[in-house]
Short mmCIF file of C-alpha atoms and ligand atoms in Angstrom, two decimals:
data_model
loop_
_atom_site.label_atom_id
_atom_site.label_comp_id
_atom_site.label_asym_id
_atom_site.label_seq_id
_atom_site.Cartn_x
_atom_site.Cartn_y
_atom_site.Cartn_z
CA MET A 1438 -0.18 -0.16 0.00
CA ASN A 1439 0.96 3.70 -0.42
CA ALA A 1440 -0.40 6.87 0.02
CA PHE A 1441 -0.87 8.11 -3.44
CA GLU A 1442 -4.28 8.86 -4.57
CA ALA A 1443 -5.74 7.41 -7.77
CA ASP A 1444 -5.09 10.55 -10.57
CA ALA A 1445 -3.54 13.02 -8.41
CA ILE A 1446 -0.29 13.23 -10.09
CA LEU A 1447 -0.54 15.12 -13.28
CA PRO A 1448 -0.36 13.72 -16.54
CA LEU A 1449 2.82 15.03 -18.73
CA GLN A 1450 0.30 17.18 -20.95
CA ASP A 1451 -0.87 19.11 -17.91
CA TRP A 1452 2.76 19.83 -16.65
CA GLY A 1453 2.81 23.05 -19.05
CA LEU A 1454 6.12 22.03 -20.40
CA PRO A 1455 6.09 21.60 -24.29
CA CYS A 1456 5.10 17.74 -24.57
CA GLU A 1457 4.48 16.48 -28.25
CA GLU A 1458 4.01 12.90 -28.79
CA ILE A 1459 6.31 12.42 -25.87
CA PHE A 1460 8.24 13.96 -23.31
CA LEU A 1461 11.62 14.90 -24.80
CA CYS A 1462 14.59 16.03 -22.47
CA ALA A 1463 18.12 16.65 -23.74
CA GLY A 1464 21.36 18.58 -23.09
CA PRO A 1465 24.85 17.72 -21.51
CA CYS A 1466 25.60 15.79 -18.87
CA SER A 1467 27.45 18.97 -17.04
CA ALA A 1468 27.47 22.38 -17.64
CA GLU A 1469 30.81 23.00 -18.30
CA SER A 1470 30.82 26.70 -19.65
CA GLU A 1471 28.06 29.35 -20.95
CA GLU A 1472 29.61 28.76 -24.50
CA GLN A 1473 29.13 24.74 -24.29
CA LEU A 1474 25.51 25.41 -23.24
CA ARG A 1475 24.93 27.67 -25.97
CA LYS A 1476 26.74 25.65 -28.84
CA THR A 1477 24.49 22.65 -27.53
CA ALA A 1478 21.64 24.45 -27.54
CA ALA A 1479 21.99 26.11 -30.72
CA GLY A 1480 22.37 22.67 -32.18
CA LEU A 1481 19.16 21.39 -30.69
CA ALA A 1482 17.09 24.54 -31.92
CA GLY A 1483 13.80 23.76 -33.24
CA CYS A 1484 13.69 20.31 -31.65
CA PRO A 1485 10.38 19.50 -29.54
CA LEU A 1486 12.28 19.81 -25.96
CA SER A 1487 10.16 19.58 -23.16
CA PHE A 1488 13.12 20.91 -21.26
CA PHE A 1489 17.00 21.38 -21.91
CA ARG A 1490 19.06 19.75 -19.27
CA ALA A 1491 22.53 20.43 -17.49
CA GLY A 1492 24.25 19.07 -14.24
CA ILE A 1493 25.31 21.88 -12.36
CA TRP A 1494 26.16 19.84 -9.21
CA LYS A 1495 27.85 16.56 -10.26
CA PRO A 1496 27.74 13.38 -7.61
CA ARG A 1497 30.89 12.08 -8.77
CA THR A 1498 32.49 8.81 -7.20
CA GLN A 1499 35.82 10.39 -6.97
CA PRO A 1500 36.32 13.64 -5.12
CA SER A 1501 39.20 14.57 -7.95
CA SER A 1502 36.66 14.43 -10.90
CA PHE A 1503 34.70 17.43 -12.03
CA GLN A 1504 32.05 18.28 -9.37
CA GLY A 1505 30.10 20.97 -11.89
CA PHE A 1506 30.43 24.64 -11.37
CA GLY A 1507 27.46 24.73 -9.07
CA LEU A 1508 25.74 28.01 -8.40
CA GLN A 1509 27.93 29.90 -10.92
CA ALA A 1510 26.36 28.09 -13.77
CA LEU A 1511 22.86 28.37 -12.84
CA PRO A 1512 22.62 31.75 -14.49
CA TRP A 1513 23.97 30.30 -17.30
CA LEU A 1514 20.84 27.66 -17.59
CA VAL A 1515 18.72 30.66 -17.28
CA ARG A 1516 20.17 32.50 -20.18
CA ILE A 1517 19.74 29.44 -22.14
CA ARG A 1518 15.66 29.74 -21.57
CA GLU A 1519 15.95 33.38 -22.46
CA GLU A 1520 17.81 33.10 -25.38
CA PHE A 1521 16.47 29.57 -27.02
CA GLY A 1522 13.01 29.47 -25.59
CA PHE A 1523 13.63 25.84 -23.94
CA ARG A 1524 12.51 25.32 -20.53
CA VAL A 1525 15.19 24.27 -18.04
CA GLY A 1526 16.26 21.54 -15.71
CA ALA A 1527 19.08 20.30 -13.35
CA GLU A 1528 19.76 17.50 -10.88
CA ILE A 1529 19.52 18.70 -7.26
CA GLY A 1530 20.68 16.74 -4.22
CA THR A 1531 20.48 18.89 -1.18
CA PRO A 1532 17.80 21.35 0.23
CA GLU A 1533 20.37 23.91 -0.85
CA HIS A 1534 20.55 22.86 -4.48
CA VAL A 1535 16.70 22.97 -4.10
CA ASP A 1536 16.18 26.67 -2.73
CA ALA A 1537 18.85 27.85 -5.52
CA ALA A 1538 16.85 26.24 -8.24
CA LEU A 1539 13.70 27.51 -7.18
CA ARG A 1540 15.29 30.95 -6.54
CA HIS A 1541 16.35 30.89 -10.44
CA ARG A 1542 13.03 29.55 -11.27
CA LEU A 1543 14.19 26.20 -12.79
CA ASP A 1544 11.21 24.55 -14.77
CA VAL A 1545 12.20 21.09 -13.64
CA VAL A 1546 14.29 19.65 -10.85
CA TRP A 1547 15.48 15.81 -10.67
CA ILE A 1548 16.91 13.61 -7.93
CA GLY A 1549 19.72 11.65 -9.12
CA ALA A 1550 20.26 7.60 -8.77
CA ARG A 1551 22.66 7.86 -6.02
CA THR A 1552 20.34 10.31 -3.86
CA THR A 1553 17.34 8.33 -4.28
CA ALA A 1554 19.11 5.57 -2.49
CA ASP A 1555 19.01 7.92 0.62
CA PRO A 1556 15.89 8.26 2.41
CA PHE A 1557 17.26 11.01 4.66
CA ALA A 1558 18.38 12.93 1.69
CA VAL A 1559 15.01 12.50 -0.19
CA GLN A 1560 13.30 13.68 2.76
CA GLY A 1561 15.48 16.94 3.22
CA ILE A 1562 14.91 17.58 -0.56
CA ALA A 1563 11.10 16.98 0.08
CA ASP A 1564 10.97 19.36 2.78
CA ALA A 1565 12.74 22.08 1.05
CA LEU A 1566 10.39 21.21 -2.13
CA ARG A 1567 7.12 21.70 -0.09
CA GLY A 1568 4.65 23.81 -2.17
CA ALA A 1569 7.11 24.54 -4.72
CA ASP A 1570 5.85 25.32 -8.15
CA VAL A 1571 8.21 23.03 -10.33
CA SER A 1572 8.08 19.64 -11.72
CA VAL A 1573 10.14 16.82 -10.10
CA LEU A 1574 11.64 13.58 -11.67
CA VAL A 1575 12.83 10.94 -9.36
CA LYS A 1576 15.27 8.51 -11.00
CA ASN A 1577 15.70 5.11 -9.91
CA PRO A 1578 18.41 4.21 -7.18
CA VAL A 1579 21.49 2.77 -8.36
CA SER A 1580 20.66 -0.60 -6.81
CA PRO A 1581 17.69 -2.53 -8.22
CA ASP A 1582 15.56 -1.59 -5.28
CA LEU A 1583 11.70 -1.08 -6.39
CA GLU A 1584 10.36 -0.06 -2.90
CA LEU A 1585 13.40 2.41 -2.18
CA TRP A 1586 12.46 4.38 -5.62
CA LEU A 1587 8.40 4.00 -4.77
CA GLY A 1588 9.36 5.52 -1.32
CA ALA A 1589 11.41 8.43 -2.59
CA LEU A 1590 8.46 9.24 -5.12
CA GLU A 1591 6.00 8.96 -2.29
CA ARG A 1592 7.90 11.42 0.11
CA ILE A 1593 8.31 14.07 -3.11
CA TYR A 1594 4.27 13.52 -3.38
CA ASN A 1595 3.72 14.05 0.24
CA ALA A 1596 5.60 17.28 -0.05
CA GLY A 1597 2.26 18.45 -2.31
CA ILE A 1598 4.24 17.81 -5.72
CA ARG A 1599 1.96 16.61 -8.48
CA ARG A 1600 3.95 17.23 -11.60
CA LEU A 1601 6.00 14.18 -10.38
CA GLY A 1602 7.52 11.69 -12.88
CA ALA A 1603 10.07 8.73 -12.63
CA VAL A 1604 12.98 8.25 -14.60
CA HIS A 1605 14.48 4.83 -15.39
CA ARG A 1606 18.43 4.93 -15.62
CA GLY A 1607 19.14 1.27 -15.04
CA PHE A 1608 20.78 -0.49 -12.29
CA SER A 1609 24.27 -1.40 -11.04
CA THR A 1610 24.03 -5.13 -10.81
CA GLY A 1611 27.56 -5.83 -10.44
CA THR A 1612 27.37 -8.63 -13.03
CA ASP A 1613 28.99 -8.39 -16.65
CA SER A 1614 26.69 -6.84 -19.07
CA ARG A 1615 26.72 -5.03 -22.21
CA TYR A 1616 25.02 -1.87 -20.39
CA ARG A 1617 26.74 0.35 -17.83
CA ASN A 1618 23.54 0.06 -15.82
CA ALA A 1619 21.51 -2.95 -16.82
CA PRO A 1620 17.73 -1.98 -17.75
CA LEU A 1621 16.44 -4.93 -15.61
CA TRP A 1622 12.88 -3.69 -17.59
CA ARG A 1623 10.53 -5.72 -15.07
CA ILE A 1624 11.23 -3.54 -12.14
CA PRO A 1625 10.00 -0.16 -14.05
CA ILE A 1626 7.22 -2.19 -15.58
CA GLU A 1627 6.22 -3.07 -12.24
CA LEU A 1628 6.59 0.55 -10.88
CA LYS A 1629 4.09 1.18 -13.50
CA ARG A 1630 1.70 -1.22 -12.71
CA ARG A 1631 1.88 -0.03 -8.75
CA LEU A 1632 1.51 3.46 -9.67
CA ARG A 1633 -0.44 3.76 -12.71
CA GLY A 1634 -0.56 7.29 -13.21
CA VAL A 1635 2.86 8.20 -12.72
CA PRO A 1636 4.81 9.10 -15.97
CA LEU A 1637 7.76 6.81 -16.86
CA ILE A 1638 10.76 8.52 -18.71
CA CYS A 1639 13.88 6.52 -19.72
CA ASP A 1640 17.33 7.70 -19.62
CA PRO A 1641 19.04 5.48 -22.08
CA SER A 1642 22.20 7.27 -21.59
CA HIS A 1643 23.31 6.58 -18.30
CA MET A 1644 21.67 2.93 -18.79
CA CYS A 1645 23.87 2.41 -21.97
CA GLY A 1646 26.69 4.02 -21.17
CA ARG A 1647 27.80 4.11 -24.91
CA ALA A 1648 26.66 6.52 -27.53
CA GLU A 1649 25.74 3.95 -30.07
CA LEU A 1650 23.46 1.89 -28.10
CA VAL A 1651 21.22 5.05 -26.94
CA PRO A 1652 19.36 4.90 -30.39
CA PRO A 1653 18.00 1.22 -30.04
CA THR A 1654 17.72 1.47 -26.38
CA SER A 1655 15.30 4.63 -26.75
CA GLN A 1656 13.19 3.19 -29.32
CA GLU A 1657 13.01 -0.03 -27.16
CA ALA A 1658 11.66 1.87 -24.32
CA LEU A 1659 9.08 3.40 -26.42
CA ASP A 1660 8.11 -0.01 -27.41
CA LEU A 1661 7.44 -0.66 -23.72
CA LEU A 1662 5.30 2.42 -23.50
CA TYR A 1663 7.31 4.77 -21.98
CA ASP A 1664 6.30 8.24 -21.85
CA GLY A 1665 9.26 10.01 -22.55
CA LEU A 1666 13.33 10.19 -22.93
CA MET A 1667 15.84 12.00 -21.18
CA ILE A 1668 18.82 12.05 -23.58
CA GLU A 1669 22.57 13.44 -22.90
CA VAL A 1670 23.63 15.82 -25.72
CA HIS A 1671 27.21 17.66 -25.79
CA CYS A 1672 28.04 19.95 -28.58
CA ASP A 1673 31.47 18.22 -28.72
CA PRO A 1674 31.18 14.84 -26.89
CA ARG A 1675 34.84 13.96 -26.73
CA SER A 1676 35.99 16.97 -24.79
CA ALA A 1677 33.00 16.29 -22.42
CA GLN A 1678 34.10 16.46 -18.38
CA SER A 1679 31.66 13.70 -17.60
CA ASP A 1680 30.28 10.69 -19.01
CA ALA A 1681 31.94 11.50 -22.72
CA ALA A 1682 31.38 8.06 -24.11
CA GLN A 1683 27.40 8.14 -23.95
CA GLN A 1684 26.71 11.72 -24.88
CA LEU A 1685 25.20 12.13 -28.50
CA THR A 1686 26.13 15.11 -30.82
CA PRO A 1687 23.07 17.64 -31.59
CA LEU A 1688 23.19 15.94 -34.95
CA GLU A 1689 22.77 12.51 -33.82
CA PHE A 1690 20.32 13.31 -31.49
CA ARG A 1691 17.79 14.71 -34.23
CA ASP A 1692 18.52 11.81 -36.21
CA LEU A 1693 17.45 9.68 -33.18
CA VAL A 1694 14.47 11.59 -32.77
CA GLU A 1695 13.73 11.35 -36.44
CA ARG A 1696 13.53 7.83 -36.44
CA LEU A 1697 11.88 7.11 -33.10
CA VAL A 1698 8.34 5.43 -33.82
CA VAL A 1699 5.83 6.20 -30.97
CA SER A 1700 4.01 3.10 -29.59
CA THR A 1701 0.26 3.82 -28.48
CA GLU A 1702 -1.48 2.03 -25.99
CA SER A 1703 -4.79 0.93 -27.24
CA GLY A 1704 -7.88 1.65 -25.10
CA ASP A 1705 -7.45 0.97 -21.54
CA ASP A 1706 -5.18 -2.02 -21.69
CA LEU A 1707 -1.98 -2.72 -23.02
CA SER A 1708 -2.07 -4.04 -26.52
CA TYR A 1709 -1.18 -7.60 -26.97
CA GLU A 1710 2.45 -7.07 -28.54
CA THR A 1711 3.24 -4.47 -26.06
CA GLN A 1712 2.51 -6.73 -22.99
CA MET A 1713 4.09 -9.59 -24.65
CA ARG A 1714 7.48 -7.58 -25.56
CA GLY A 1715 7.61 -6.46 -21.83
CA LEU A 1716 7.08 -10.28 -20.83
CA ARG A 1717 9.84 -11.40 -23.16
CA HIS A 1718 12.24 -8.56 -21.67
CA ALA A 1719 11.40 -10.24 -18.26
CA VAL A 1720 12.09 -13.58 -19.40
CA ASP A 1721 15.52 -12.78 -21.27
CA GLU A 1722 16.77 -11.10 -17.93
CA VAL A 1723 15.58 -13.79 -15.61
CA ASP A 1724 17.29 -16.49 -18.24
CA GLU A 1725 20.55 -14.42 -18.09
CA GLN A 1726 20.44 -14.46 -14.31
CA ILE A 1727 19.92 -18.56 -14.36
CA ILE A 1728 22.74 -19.12 -16.33
CA ALA A 1729 24.99 -16.51 -14.58
CA ALA A 1730 23.76 -18.71 -11.50
CA LEU A 1731 24.77 -22.20 -13.06
CA SER A 1732 28.04 -20.67 -14.04
CA GLU A 1733 28.81 -19.47 -10.59
CA ARG A 1734 27.63 -22.86 -9.32
CA MET A 1735 29.98 -24.88 -11.48
CA ALA A 1736 32.87 -22.61 -10.23
CA ILE A 1737 32.05 -23.71 -6.74
CA VAL A 1738 32.01 -27.27 -7.79
CA SER A 1739 35.15 -27.10 -9.55
CA ALA A 1740 37.06 -25.85 -6.32
CA MET A 1741 35.41 -28.52 -4.57
CA GLY A 1742 36.76 -30.83 -6.79
CA GLU A 1743 40.24 -29.82 -6.07
CA LEU A 1744 39.61 -30.11 -2.60
CA LYS A 1745 38.33 -33.24 -2.52
CA ARG A 1746 41.24 -34.52 -4.85
CA LYS A 1747 43.90 -33.07 -2.40
CA HIS A 1748 42.42 -34.80 0.44
CA GLN A 1749 41.46 -37.96 -1.58
CA VAL A 1750 38.04 -38.07 -1.03
CA SER A 1751 35.47 -39.73 -3.39
CA THR A 1752 33.56 -37.31 -6.08
CA LEU A 1753 30.34 -38.91 -5.11
CA GLN A 1754 29.00 -38.05 -1.96
CA PRO A 1755 25.51 -40.02 -1.81
CA THR A 1756 24.39 -38.54 1.49
CA ARG A 1757 24.97 -35.26 0.44
CA TRP A 1758 23.57 -35.69 -2.95
CA GLN A 1759 20.24 -37.08 -1.51
CA GLU A 1760 20.07 -33.94 1.08
CA ILE A 1761 20.56 -31.65 -2.10
CA LEU A 1762 17.74 -33.70 -4.23
CA ASP A 1763 15.52 -33.24 -0.92
CA SER A 1764 16.07 -30.00 0.22
CA ARG A 1765 15.42 -28.43 -3.16
CA THR A 1766 12.58 -30.17 -4.22
CA THR A 1767 10.75 -28.88 -0.96
CA ALA A 1768 12.26 -25.60 -1.61
CA ALA A 1769 10.97 -25.69 -5.42
CA GLN A 1770 7.43 -27.05 -4.05
CA LYS A 1771 7.14 -23.96 -1.84
CA ARG A 1772 7.51 -21.82 -5.01
CA GLY A 1773 4.78 -23.73 -6.85
CA LEU A 1774 7.33 -25.85 -8.97
CA ARG A 1775 6.82 -29.26 -9.54
CA ASN A 1776 8.70 -32.21 -7.95
CA THR A 1777 9.34 -34.25 -11.09
CA PHE A 1778 10.44 -30.85 -12.81
CA ILE A 1779 12.88 -29.84 -10.23
CA SER A 1780 14.31 -33.18 -9.51
CA GLN A 1781 15.37 -33.51 -13.38
CA VAL A 1782 16.92 -30.17 -13.63
CA TYR A 1783 18.98 -31.27 -10.31
CA GLN A 1784 19.80 -34.55 -11.59
CA LEU A 1785 21.44 -32.68 -14.85
CA ILE A 1786 23.06 -29.89 -12.51
CA HIS A 1787 24.75 -32.87 -10.50
CA GLU A 1788 25.68 -34.99 -13.39
CA GLU A 1789 27.44 -32.20 -14.94
CA ALA A 1790 29.18 -31.47 -11.63
CA ILE A 1791 30.30 -34.92 -11.10
CA GLN A 1792 31.46 -34.56 -14.85
CA ILE A 1793 33.67 -31.13 -13.78
CA GLN A 1794 35.26 -33.07 -10.51
CA GLU A 1795 36.04 -35.77 -12.52
CA GLU A 1796 37.89 -34.02 -15.17
CA SER A 1797 39.77 -32.33 -12.57
CA LEU A 1798 40.63 -35.29 -10.92
CA PHE A 1799 41.97 -36.62 -14.16
CA ARG A 1800 43.98 -33.82 -14.90
CA GLY A 1801 45.52 -34.04 -11.35
CA ARG A 1802 46.29 -37.74 -12.13
CA GLU A 1803 47.92 -36.53 -15.48
CA THR A 1804 50.38 -34.52 -13.39
CA VAL A 1805 51.83 -37.50 -11.47
CA PRO A 1806 55.38 -38.21 -13.09
CA GLN A 1807 54.89 -41.44 -15.51
CA ARG A 1808 57.31 -44.24 -14.16
CA GLY A 1809 59.23 -45.81 -17.26
C1 PEP B 2043 22.72 12.45 -14.71
O1 PEP B 2043 21.60 12.73 -15.09
O2 PEP B 2043 24.02 13.28 -15.08
C2 PEP B 2043 23.26 11.89 -13.59
C3 PEP B 2043 24.28 11.82 -12.70
O3 PEP B 2043 22.58 10.81 -13.67
P1 PEP B 2043 22.46 9.40 -12.67
O4 PEP B 2043 21.81 9.86 -11.46
O5 PEP B 2043 21.16 8.51 -13.30
O6 PEP B 2043 23.64 8.72 -12.41
MN1 MN B 2044 25.63 11.98 -16.84
#
């Protein structure tokens, strides 16, 4: 249960920001100079942007990295609004950032992934935002924790903010992935199910970490009925002081926008194709986890094989094997899986484990000097 009231969150069309077919945000990872912002905005002139983004305060992992220009850069962003007519937005991470952003009348502020993970920080920001006339986006937390994301949205909602949206920027999973931050699409799909009215924006830049993956991932998000995109665009990505590899040039961004195909939801229900795509993504992700878990299990099995060999213990341990079979079928049954199915799966796993350990035994014997 949560405290959101049905229909209280305003749909994007009522945010008072430009919003054609989709909500579209673009701009550099960081504001590096007024000139860099102006060149980037000039490259985006005429694009249907809901707002122009730029990082003013940068939450960098290393203190020696570029931290953003802070207060000095806020007037640059304001002048972009005056000169190019774009609405403007930036990340805020503290109540002081909120005060400064509101003083400069930014149109949008967003809470970054590292901040969403910290309920104290989010509450401080929510208190500073209370009653403010601003649109607020909440990025997903770095870790794949839906409840933290929902909790942060709820804190901002409780502060009276009704122009409230969620930004999906992928999750740090610690496992190898072609993404910088794995999408784990099932998490935002579940967020959208639990908070039906909340606009959902995809940030493929932080998800992909590489510019060439941004266009296909943007389309993937629209296929999954996302309401919009937040994309990092820099006038000269190679010289960027943060996130250089993932930023698009304004030209690449224009090309991407032109090619996007916007999916629509038919009637009240998701269309078959859209639902099916979501479910297939979910299955793909679970299968990747199954394979990663199996590989990890076999690596452990191999280490056990070495230990058995050193201590001259038999590969087959009938008592342990019976225990495994019994405990795993009981655990699986509790999760609604059939006995016969899980016992077949475990027989295959056990067979492979024995095989791996026997091979290591064989290799061990090979190293014994041959008597001639
Ligand atoms: C950003 O948008 O530049 C940023 C720092 O993103 P995230 O919080 O998703 O890492
Ligand atoms: Mn960035």
